[in-house]
PDB file of C-alpha atoms in Angstrom:
ATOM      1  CA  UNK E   1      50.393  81.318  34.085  1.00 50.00           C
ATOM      2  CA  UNK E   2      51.973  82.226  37.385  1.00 51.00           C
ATOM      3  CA  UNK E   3      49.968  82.472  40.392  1.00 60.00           C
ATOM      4  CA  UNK E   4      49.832  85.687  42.874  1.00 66.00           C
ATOM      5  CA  UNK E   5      51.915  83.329  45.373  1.00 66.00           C
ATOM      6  CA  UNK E   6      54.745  82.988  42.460  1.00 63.00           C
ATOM      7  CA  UNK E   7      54.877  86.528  41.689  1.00 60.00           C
ATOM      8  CA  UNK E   8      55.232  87.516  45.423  1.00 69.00           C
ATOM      9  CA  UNK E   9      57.828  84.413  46.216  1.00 68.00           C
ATOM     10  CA  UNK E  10      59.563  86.073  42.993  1.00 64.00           C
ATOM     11  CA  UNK E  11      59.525  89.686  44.471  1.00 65.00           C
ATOM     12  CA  UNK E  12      60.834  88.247  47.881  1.00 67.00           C
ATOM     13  CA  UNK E  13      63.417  86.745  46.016  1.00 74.00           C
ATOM     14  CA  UNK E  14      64.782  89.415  44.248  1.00 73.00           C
ATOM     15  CA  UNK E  15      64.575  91.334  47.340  1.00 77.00           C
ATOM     16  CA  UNK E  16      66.443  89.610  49.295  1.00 74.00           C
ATOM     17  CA  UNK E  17      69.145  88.997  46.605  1.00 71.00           C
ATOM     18  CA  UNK E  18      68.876  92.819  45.686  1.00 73.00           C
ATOM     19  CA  UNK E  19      69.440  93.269  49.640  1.00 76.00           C
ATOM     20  CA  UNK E  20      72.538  91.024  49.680  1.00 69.00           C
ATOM     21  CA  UNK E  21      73.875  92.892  46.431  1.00 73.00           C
ATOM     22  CA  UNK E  22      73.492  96.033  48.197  1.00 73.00           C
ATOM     23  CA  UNK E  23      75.217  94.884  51.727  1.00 70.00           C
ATOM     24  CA  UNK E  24      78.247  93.331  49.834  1.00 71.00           C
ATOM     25  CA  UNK E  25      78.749  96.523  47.996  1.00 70.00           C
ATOM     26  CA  UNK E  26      78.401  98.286  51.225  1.00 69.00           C
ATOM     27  CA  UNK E  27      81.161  95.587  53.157  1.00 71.00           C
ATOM     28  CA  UNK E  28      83.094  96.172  49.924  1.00 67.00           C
ATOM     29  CA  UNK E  29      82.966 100.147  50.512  1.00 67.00           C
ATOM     30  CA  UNK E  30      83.249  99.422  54.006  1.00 65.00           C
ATOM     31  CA  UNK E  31      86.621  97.361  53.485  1.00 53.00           C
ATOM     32  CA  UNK E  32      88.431  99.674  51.127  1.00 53.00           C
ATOM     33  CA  UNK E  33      87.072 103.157  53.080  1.00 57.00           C
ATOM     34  CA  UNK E  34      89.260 100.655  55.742  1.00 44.00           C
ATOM     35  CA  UNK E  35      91.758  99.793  54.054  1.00 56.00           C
ATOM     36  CA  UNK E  36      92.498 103.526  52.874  1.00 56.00           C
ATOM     37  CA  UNK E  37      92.143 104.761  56.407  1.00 61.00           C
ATOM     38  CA  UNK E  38      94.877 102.356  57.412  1.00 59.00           C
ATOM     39  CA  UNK E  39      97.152 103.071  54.934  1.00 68.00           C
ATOM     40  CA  UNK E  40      97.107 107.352  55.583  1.00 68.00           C
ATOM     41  CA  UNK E  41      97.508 106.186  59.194  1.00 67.00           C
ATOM     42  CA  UNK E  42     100.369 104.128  58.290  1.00 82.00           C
ATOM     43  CA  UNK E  43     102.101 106.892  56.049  1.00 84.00           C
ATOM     44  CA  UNK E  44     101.276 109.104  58.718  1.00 88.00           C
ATOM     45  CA  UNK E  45     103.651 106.961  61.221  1.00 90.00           C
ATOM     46  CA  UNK E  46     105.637 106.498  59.084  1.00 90.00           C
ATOM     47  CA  UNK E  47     106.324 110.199  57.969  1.00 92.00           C
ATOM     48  CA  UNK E  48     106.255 111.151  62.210  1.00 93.00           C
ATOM     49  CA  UNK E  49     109.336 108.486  62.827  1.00 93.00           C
ATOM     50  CA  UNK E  50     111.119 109.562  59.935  1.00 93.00           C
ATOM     51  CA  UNK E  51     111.467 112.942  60.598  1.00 95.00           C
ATOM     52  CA  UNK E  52     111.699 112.528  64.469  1.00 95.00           C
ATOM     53  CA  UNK E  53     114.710 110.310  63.446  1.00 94.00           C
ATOM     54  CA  UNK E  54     116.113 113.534  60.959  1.00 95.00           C
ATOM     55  CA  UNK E  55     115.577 116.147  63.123  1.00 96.00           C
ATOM     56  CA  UNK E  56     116.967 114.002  65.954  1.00 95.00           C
ATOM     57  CA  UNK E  57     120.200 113.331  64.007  1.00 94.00           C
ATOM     58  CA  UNK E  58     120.548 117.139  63.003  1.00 95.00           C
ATOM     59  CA  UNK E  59     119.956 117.986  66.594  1.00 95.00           C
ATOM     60  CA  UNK E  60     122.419 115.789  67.913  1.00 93.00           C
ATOM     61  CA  UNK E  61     124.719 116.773  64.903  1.00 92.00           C
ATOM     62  CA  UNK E  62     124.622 120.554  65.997  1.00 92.00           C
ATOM     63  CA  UNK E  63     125.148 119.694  69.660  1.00 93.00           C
ATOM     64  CA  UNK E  64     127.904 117.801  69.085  1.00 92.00           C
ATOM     65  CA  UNK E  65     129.667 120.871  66.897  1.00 91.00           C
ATOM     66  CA  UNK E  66     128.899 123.205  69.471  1.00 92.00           C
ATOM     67  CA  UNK E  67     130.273 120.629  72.338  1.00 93.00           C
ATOM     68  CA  UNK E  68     133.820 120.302  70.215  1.00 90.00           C
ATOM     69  CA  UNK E  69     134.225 123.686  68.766  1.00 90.00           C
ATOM     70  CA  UNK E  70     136.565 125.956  68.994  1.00 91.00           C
ATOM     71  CA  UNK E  71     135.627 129.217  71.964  1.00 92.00           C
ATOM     72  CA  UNK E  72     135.165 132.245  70.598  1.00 93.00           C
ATOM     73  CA  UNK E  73     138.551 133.333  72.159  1.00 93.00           C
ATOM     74  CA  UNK E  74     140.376 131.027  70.463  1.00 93.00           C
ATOM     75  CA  UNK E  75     138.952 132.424  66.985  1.00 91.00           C
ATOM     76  CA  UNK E  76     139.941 135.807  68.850  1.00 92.00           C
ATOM     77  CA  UNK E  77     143.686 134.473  68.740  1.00 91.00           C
ATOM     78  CA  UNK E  78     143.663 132.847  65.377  1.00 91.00           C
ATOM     79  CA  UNK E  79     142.099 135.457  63.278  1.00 90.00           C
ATOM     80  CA  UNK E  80     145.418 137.407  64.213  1.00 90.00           C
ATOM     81  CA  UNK E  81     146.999 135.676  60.980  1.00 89.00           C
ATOM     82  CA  UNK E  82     145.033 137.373  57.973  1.00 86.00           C
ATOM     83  CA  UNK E  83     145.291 134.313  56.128  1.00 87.00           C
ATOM     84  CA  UNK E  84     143.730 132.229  58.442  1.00 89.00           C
ATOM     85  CA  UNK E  85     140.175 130.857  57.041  1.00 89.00           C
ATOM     86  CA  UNK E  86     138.435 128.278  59.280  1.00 89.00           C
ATOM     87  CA  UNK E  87     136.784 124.902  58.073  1.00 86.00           C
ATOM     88  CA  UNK E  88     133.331 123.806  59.183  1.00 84.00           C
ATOM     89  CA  UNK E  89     131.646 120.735  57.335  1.00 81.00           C
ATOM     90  CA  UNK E  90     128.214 121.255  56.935  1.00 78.00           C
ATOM     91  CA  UNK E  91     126.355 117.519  57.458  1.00 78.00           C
ATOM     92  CA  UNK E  92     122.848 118.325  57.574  1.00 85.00           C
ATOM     93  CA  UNK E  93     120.387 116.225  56.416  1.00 90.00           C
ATOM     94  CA  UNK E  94     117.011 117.060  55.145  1.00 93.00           C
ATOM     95  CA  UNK E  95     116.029 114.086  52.580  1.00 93.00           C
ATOM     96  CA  UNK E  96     112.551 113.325  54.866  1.00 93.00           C
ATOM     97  CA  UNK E  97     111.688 116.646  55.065  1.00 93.00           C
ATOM     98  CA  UNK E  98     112.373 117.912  51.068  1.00 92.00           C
ATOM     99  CA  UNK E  99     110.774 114.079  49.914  1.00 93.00           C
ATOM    100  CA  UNK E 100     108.171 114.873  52.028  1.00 90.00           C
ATOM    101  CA  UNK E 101     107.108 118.209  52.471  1.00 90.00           C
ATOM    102  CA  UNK E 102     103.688 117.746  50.933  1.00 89.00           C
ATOM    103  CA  UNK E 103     102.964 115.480  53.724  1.00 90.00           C
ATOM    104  CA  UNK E 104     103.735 118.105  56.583  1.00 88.00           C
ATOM    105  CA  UNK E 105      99.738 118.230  56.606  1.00 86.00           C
ATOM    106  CA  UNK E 106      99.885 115.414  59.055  1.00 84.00           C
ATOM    107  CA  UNK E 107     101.753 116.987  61.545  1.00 87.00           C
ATOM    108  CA  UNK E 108      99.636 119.018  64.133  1.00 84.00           C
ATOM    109  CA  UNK E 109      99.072 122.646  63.100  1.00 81.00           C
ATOM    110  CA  UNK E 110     101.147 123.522  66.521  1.00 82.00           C
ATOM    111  CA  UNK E 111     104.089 121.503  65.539  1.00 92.00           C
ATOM    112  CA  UNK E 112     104.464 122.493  61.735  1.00 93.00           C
ATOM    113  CA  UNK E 113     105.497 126.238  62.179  1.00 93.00           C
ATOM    114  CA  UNK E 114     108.245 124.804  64.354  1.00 95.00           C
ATOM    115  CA  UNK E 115     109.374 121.737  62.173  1.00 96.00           C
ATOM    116  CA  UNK E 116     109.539 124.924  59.504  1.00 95.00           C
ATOM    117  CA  UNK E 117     111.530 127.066  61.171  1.00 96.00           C
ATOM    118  CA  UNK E 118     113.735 124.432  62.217  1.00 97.00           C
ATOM    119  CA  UNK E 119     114.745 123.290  58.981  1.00 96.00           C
ATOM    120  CA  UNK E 120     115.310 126.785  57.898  1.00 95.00           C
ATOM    121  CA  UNK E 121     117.701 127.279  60.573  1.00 96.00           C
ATOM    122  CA  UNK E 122     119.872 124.624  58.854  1.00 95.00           C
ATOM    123  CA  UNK E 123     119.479 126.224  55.663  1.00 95.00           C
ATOM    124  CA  UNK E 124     120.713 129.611  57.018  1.00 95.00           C
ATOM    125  CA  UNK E 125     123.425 127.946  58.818  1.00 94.00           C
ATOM    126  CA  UNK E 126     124.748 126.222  55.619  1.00 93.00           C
ATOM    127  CA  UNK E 127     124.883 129.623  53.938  1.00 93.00           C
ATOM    128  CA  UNK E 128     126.796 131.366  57.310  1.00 93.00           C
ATOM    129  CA  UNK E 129     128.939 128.320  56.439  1.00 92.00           C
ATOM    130  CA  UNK E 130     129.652 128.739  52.629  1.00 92.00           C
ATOM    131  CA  UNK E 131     130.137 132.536  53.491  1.00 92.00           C
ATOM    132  CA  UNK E 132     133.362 130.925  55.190  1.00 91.00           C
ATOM    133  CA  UNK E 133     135.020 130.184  52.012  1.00 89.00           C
ATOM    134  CA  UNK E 134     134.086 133.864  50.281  1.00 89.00           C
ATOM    135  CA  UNK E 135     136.543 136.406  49.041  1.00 88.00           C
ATOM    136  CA  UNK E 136     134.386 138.959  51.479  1.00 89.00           C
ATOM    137  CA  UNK E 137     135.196 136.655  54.319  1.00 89.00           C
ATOM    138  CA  UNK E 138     139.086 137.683  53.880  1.00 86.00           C
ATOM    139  CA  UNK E 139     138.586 141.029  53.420  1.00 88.00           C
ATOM    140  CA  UNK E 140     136.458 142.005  56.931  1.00 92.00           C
ATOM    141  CA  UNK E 141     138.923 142.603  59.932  1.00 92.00           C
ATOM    142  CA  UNK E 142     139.107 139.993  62.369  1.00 91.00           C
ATOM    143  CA  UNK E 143     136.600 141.842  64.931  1.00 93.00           C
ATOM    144  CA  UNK E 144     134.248 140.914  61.669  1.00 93.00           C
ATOM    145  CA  UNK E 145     135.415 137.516  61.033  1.00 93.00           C
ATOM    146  CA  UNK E 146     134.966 136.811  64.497  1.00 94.00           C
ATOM    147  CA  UNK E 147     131.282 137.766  64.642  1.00 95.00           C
ATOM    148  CA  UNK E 148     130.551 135.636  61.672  1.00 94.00           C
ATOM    149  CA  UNK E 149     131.425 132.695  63.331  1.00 94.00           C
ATOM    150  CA  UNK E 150     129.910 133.892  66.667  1.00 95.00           C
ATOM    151  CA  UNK E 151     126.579 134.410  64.085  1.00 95.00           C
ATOM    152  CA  UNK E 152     127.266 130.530  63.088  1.00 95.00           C
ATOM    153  CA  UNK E 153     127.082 129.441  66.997  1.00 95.00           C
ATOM    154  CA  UNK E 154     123.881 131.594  67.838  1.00 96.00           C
ATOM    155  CA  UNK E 155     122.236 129.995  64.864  1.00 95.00           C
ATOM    156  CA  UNK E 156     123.262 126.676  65.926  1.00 95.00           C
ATOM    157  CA  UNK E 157     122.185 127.084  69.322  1.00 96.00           C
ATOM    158  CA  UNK E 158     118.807 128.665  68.472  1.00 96.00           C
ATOM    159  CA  UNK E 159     118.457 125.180  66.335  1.00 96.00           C
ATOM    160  CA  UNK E 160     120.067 122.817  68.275  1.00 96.00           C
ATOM    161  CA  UNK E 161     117.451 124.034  71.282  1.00 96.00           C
ATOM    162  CA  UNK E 162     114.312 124.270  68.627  1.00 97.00           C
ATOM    163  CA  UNK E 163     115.034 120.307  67.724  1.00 96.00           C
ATOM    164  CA  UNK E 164     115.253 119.475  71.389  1.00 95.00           C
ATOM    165  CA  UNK E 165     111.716 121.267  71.971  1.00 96.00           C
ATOM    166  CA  UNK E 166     110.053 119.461  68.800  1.00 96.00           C
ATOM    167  CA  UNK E 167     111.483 116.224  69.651  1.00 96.00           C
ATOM    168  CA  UNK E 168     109.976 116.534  72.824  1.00 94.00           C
ATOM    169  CA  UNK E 169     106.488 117.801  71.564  1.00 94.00           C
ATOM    170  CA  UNK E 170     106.300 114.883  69.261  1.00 94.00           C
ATOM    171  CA  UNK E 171     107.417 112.383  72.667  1.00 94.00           C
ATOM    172  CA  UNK E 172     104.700 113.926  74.218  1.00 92.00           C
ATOM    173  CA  UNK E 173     102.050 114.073  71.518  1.00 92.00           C
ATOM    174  CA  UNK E 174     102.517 110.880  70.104  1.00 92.00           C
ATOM    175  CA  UNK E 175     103.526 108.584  72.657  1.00 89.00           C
ATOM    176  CA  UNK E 176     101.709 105.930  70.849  1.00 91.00           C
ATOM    177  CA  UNK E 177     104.715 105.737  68.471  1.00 91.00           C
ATOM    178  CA  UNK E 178     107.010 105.668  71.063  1.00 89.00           C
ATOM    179  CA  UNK E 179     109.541 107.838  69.426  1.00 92.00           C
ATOM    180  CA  UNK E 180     112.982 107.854  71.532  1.00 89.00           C
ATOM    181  CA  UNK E 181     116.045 110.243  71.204  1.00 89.00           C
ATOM    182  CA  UNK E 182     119.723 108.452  70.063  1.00 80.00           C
ATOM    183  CA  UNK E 183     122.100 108.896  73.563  1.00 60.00           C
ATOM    184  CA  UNK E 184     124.887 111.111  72.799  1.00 63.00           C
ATOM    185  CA  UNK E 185     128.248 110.872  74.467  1.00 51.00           C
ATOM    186  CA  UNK E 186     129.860 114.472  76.224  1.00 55.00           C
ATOM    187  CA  UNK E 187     132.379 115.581  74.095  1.00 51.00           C
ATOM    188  CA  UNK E 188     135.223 118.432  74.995  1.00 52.00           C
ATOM    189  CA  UNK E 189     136.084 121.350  73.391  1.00 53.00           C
ATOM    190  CA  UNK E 190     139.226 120.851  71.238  1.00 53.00           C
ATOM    191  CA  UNK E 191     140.869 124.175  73.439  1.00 52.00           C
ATOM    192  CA  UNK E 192     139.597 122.693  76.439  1.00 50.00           C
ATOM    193  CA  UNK E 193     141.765 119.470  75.248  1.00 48.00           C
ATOM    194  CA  UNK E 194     144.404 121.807  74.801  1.00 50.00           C
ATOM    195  CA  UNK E 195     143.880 123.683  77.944  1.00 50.00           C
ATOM    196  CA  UNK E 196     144.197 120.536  79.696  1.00 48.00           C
ATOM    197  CA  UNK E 197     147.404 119.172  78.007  1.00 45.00           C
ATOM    198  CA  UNK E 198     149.055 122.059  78.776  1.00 47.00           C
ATOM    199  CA  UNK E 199     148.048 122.211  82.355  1.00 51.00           C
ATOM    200  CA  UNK E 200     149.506 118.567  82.782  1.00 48.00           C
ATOM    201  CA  UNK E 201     152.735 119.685  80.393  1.00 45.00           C
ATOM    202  CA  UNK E 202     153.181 123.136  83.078  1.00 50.00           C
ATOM    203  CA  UNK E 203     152.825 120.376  86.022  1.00 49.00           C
ATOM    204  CA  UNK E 204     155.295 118.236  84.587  1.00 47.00           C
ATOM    205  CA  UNK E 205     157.621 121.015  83.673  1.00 48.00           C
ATOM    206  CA  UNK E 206     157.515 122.028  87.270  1.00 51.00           C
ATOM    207  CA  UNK E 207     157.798 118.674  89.088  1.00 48.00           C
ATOM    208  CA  UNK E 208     160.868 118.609  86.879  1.00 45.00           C
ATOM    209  CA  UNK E 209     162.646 121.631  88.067  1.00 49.00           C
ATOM    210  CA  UNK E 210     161.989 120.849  91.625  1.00 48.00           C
ATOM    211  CA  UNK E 211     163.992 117.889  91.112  1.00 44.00           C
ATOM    212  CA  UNK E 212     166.709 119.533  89.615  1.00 45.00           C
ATOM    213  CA  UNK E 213     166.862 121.895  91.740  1.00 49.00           C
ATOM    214  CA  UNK E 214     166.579 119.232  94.449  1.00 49.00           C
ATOM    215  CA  UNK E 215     169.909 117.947  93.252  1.00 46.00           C
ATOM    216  CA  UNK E 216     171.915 120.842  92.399  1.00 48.00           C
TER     217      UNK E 216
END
């Protein structure tokens, strides 16, 4: 028959082993309440680089059309032939934001409206765009024509300027990322190219009828 001094070592026992149950089930909470937390942080980087890295691209994409396309004066001049339809590739890309636009919960509230609005700027542009290649687009006058593709460059501006200001939000806000913008080189306008040619083509045409007249 067990003594009072068993039963109590027993109790003491158990205790303590129903104390070390408990605290490994806690560490083992602990650990995957951890582990979890890592991982949405993780995502959550993850998701913030990505789409700095999109909407950095797009940016830099829109910039560059607007930096090598055509003036509005030269549209002026070419929209004198009826037939004349311009081309403009559209080469957005929006793969992080449609895979992930469940995520967009991560982003600060301040930031989200923006990244939004942003990404329906390219959407509007790419239908300005495929209005390009309509029947409608033919029929307008050229005063018409011309404001369609003036439309196209206010869009793109609006955007192009909207990606600069998230890009630097997102610099700012999470610096721990350290999230940096791809360099971009200056390109000309294609009529400033021309503009230039022929400048150098009217000097050379000029420098050559001094000389003849030099020897006549």
């Amino acid at each position: 028959m067990m003594g009072e001094e068993d039963v109590i070592a027993d109790l003491v026992t158990i205790t303590r082993l129903g104390i070390v149950t408990i605290l490994l089930w806690l560490g083992s909470r602990g650990w995957d309440i951890w582990q979890a937390r890592k991982r949405r942080s993780d995502d959550r980087k993850s998701l913030l680089r990505a789409l700095f890295a999109e909407i950095d691209f797009n940016a830099a994409d829109m910039k560059r059309f607007l930096d090598t396309a055509p003036s509005i004066a030269r549209f002026e001049h070419l929209f004198r032939d009826p037939h004349f339809v311009p081309h403009i590739t559209d080469a957005r890309h929006t793969d992080v934001y449609r895979s992930r636009i469940s995520e967009l919960h991560a982003i600060e509230d301040g930031l989200i409206g923006d990244v939004v609005r942003f990404y329906g700027d390219l959407e509007k542009i790419k239908a300005q765009i495929d209005g390009l290649q309509q029947d409608s687009f033919r029929r307008i006058s050229p005063a018409g024509r011309v404001g369609t593709i003036r439309n196209i460059y206010g869009t793109s501006e609006d955007c192009e300027a909207l990606g600069r200001e998230i890009l630097a939000k997102m610099q700012l806000r999470y610096g721990d990322l350290e999230l940096k913008r791809r360099a971009e080189p200056k390109l000309a306008r294609p009529d400033e190219h021309d503009d230039h040619l022929a400048g150098r083509l009217r000097k050379l045409q000029s420098d050559l009828d001094r000389i003849r007249a030099g020897h006549s």
